[in-house]
Coordinates of C-alpha atoms in Angstrom, one line a residue:
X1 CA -23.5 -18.0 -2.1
X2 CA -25.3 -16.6 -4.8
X3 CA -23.1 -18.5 -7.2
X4 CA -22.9 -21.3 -6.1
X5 CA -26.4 -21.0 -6.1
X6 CA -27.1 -20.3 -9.7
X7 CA -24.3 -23.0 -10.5
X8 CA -26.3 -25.8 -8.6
X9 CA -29.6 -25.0 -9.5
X10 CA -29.1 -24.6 -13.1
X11 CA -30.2 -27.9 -14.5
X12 CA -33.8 -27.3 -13.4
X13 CA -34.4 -23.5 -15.1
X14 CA -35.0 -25.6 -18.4
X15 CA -37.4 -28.3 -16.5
X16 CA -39.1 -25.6 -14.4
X17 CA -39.4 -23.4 -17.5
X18 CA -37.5 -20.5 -15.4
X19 CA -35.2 -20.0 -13.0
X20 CA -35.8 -21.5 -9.5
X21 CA -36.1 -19.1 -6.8
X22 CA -32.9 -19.5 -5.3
X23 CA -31.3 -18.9 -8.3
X24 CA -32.3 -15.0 -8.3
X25 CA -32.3 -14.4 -4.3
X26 CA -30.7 -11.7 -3.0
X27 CA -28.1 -13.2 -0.5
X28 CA -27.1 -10.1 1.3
X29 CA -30.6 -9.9 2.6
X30 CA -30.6 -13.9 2.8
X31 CA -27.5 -13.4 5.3
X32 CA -29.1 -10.6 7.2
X33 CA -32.9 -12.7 8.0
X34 CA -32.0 -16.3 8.0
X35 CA -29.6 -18.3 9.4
X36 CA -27.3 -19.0 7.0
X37 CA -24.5 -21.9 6.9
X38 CA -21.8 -23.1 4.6
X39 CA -19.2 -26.1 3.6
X40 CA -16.0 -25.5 2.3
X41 CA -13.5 -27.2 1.3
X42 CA -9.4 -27.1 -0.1
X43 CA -11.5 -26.1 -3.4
X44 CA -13.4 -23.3 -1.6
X45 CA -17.5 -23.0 -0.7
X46 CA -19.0 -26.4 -1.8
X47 CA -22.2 -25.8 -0.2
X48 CA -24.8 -23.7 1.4
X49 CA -27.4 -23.8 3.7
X50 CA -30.6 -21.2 5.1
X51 CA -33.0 -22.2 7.7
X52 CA -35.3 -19.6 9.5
X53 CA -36.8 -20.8 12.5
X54 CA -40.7 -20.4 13.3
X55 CA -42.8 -21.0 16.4
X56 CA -43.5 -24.6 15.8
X57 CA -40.8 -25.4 13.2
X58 CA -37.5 -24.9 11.5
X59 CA -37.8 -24.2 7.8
X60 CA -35.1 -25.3 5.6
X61 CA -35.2 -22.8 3.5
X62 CA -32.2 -23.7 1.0
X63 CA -29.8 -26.7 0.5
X64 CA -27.4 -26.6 -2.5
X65 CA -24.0 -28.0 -3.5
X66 CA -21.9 -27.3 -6.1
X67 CA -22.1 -29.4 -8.9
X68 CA -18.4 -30.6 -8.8
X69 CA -18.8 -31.7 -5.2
X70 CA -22.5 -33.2 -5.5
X71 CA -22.4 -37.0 -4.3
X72 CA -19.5 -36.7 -1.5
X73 CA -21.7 -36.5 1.6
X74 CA -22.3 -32.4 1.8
X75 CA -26.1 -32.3 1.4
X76 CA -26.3 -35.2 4.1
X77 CA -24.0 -33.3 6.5
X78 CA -26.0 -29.8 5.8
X79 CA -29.4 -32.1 5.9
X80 CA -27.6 -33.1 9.6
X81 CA -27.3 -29.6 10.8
X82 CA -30.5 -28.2 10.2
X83 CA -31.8 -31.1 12.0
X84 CA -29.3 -30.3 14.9
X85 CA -30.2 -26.9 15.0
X86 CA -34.2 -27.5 15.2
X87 CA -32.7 -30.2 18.4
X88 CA -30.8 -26.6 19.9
X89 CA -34.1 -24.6 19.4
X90 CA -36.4 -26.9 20.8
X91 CA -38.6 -27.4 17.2
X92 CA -40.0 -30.2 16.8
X93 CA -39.5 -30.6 13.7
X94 CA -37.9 -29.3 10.0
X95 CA -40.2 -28.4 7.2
X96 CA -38.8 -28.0 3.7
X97 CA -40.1 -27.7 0.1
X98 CA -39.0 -28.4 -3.5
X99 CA -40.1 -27.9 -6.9
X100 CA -42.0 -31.1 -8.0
X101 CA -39.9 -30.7 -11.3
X102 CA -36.5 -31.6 -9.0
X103 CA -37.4 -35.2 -9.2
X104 CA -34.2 -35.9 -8.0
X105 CA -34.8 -34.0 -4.5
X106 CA -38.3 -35.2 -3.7
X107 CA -36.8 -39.0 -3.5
X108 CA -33.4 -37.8 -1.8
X109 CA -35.4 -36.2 1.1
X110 CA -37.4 -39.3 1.2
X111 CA -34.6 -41.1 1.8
X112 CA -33.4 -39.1 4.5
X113 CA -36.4 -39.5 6.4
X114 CA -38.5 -36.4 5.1
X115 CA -42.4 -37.1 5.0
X116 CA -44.3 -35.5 1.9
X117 CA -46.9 -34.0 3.4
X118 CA -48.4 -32.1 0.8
X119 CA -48.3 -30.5 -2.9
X120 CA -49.4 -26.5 -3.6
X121 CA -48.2 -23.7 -5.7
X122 CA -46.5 -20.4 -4.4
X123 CA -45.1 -18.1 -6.3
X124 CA -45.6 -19.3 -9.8
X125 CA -44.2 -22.9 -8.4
X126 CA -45.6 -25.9 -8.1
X127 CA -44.0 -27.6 -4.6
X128 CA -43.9 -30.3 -2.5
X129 CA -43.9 -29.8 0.8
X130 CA -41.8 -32.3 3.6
X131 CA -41.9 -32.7 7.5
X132 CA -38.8 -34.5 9.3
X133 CA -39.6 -34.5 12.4
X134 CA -36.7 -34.6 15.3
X135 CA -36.3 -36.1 18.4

């Protein structure tokens, strides 16, 4: 995970200026406090996924794909489980948040029906914040 991780987020460390938090997490401890999923394929692991659930929502805490598989339908399907797991543990809806300087993933959640709800900073980041909510 943690390479796949560093492979697909590292076209934003020169945009960002440094490397995006998921790039440096520690994905033993990711895998022991979240819940974490993944997509493979013939070629291996193609994708990840780590939600943590809260009272009132499920956070979507990371999406990625590797690079080579990016535009084949992973991030949708991934997208699709988080919001089938909110649906299994009764939240009404998924929260996520990217860094405003992944342009490409503030109009990709857009399209998939994520609501930008508001900008901030956290961490040294500046973010935007997005609310699907599920039925």
């Amino acid at each position: 995970m943690a390479a796949l991780a560093r492979d697909a987020y590292a076209i934003y460390v020169e945009r960002i200026g440094r490397p995006p938090a998921p790039m440096e997490a520690d994905y033993g401890a990711v895998v022991g406090d979240s819940e974490s999923w993944v997509a493979e394929d013939d070629s291996g692991l193609v994708g990840l996924l780590v939600l943590r659930p809260g009272r009132d929502h499920l956070l979507l805490d990371n999406v990625a794909v590797r690079p080579d598989r990016q535009g084949r339908g992973v991030s949708s399907l991934l997208l699709a489980k988080a919001e089938d797991r909110a649906r299994e543990l009764a939240l009404p809806e998924v929260r996520l948040y990217t860094n405003v300087a992944m342009t490409e993933n503030i109009g990709y959640y857009r399209r998939h029906g994520y609501v930008l709800t508001h900008g901030g900073s956290s961490d040294g980041f500046r973010r935007a914040h997005f609310t699907l909510k599920v039925q």
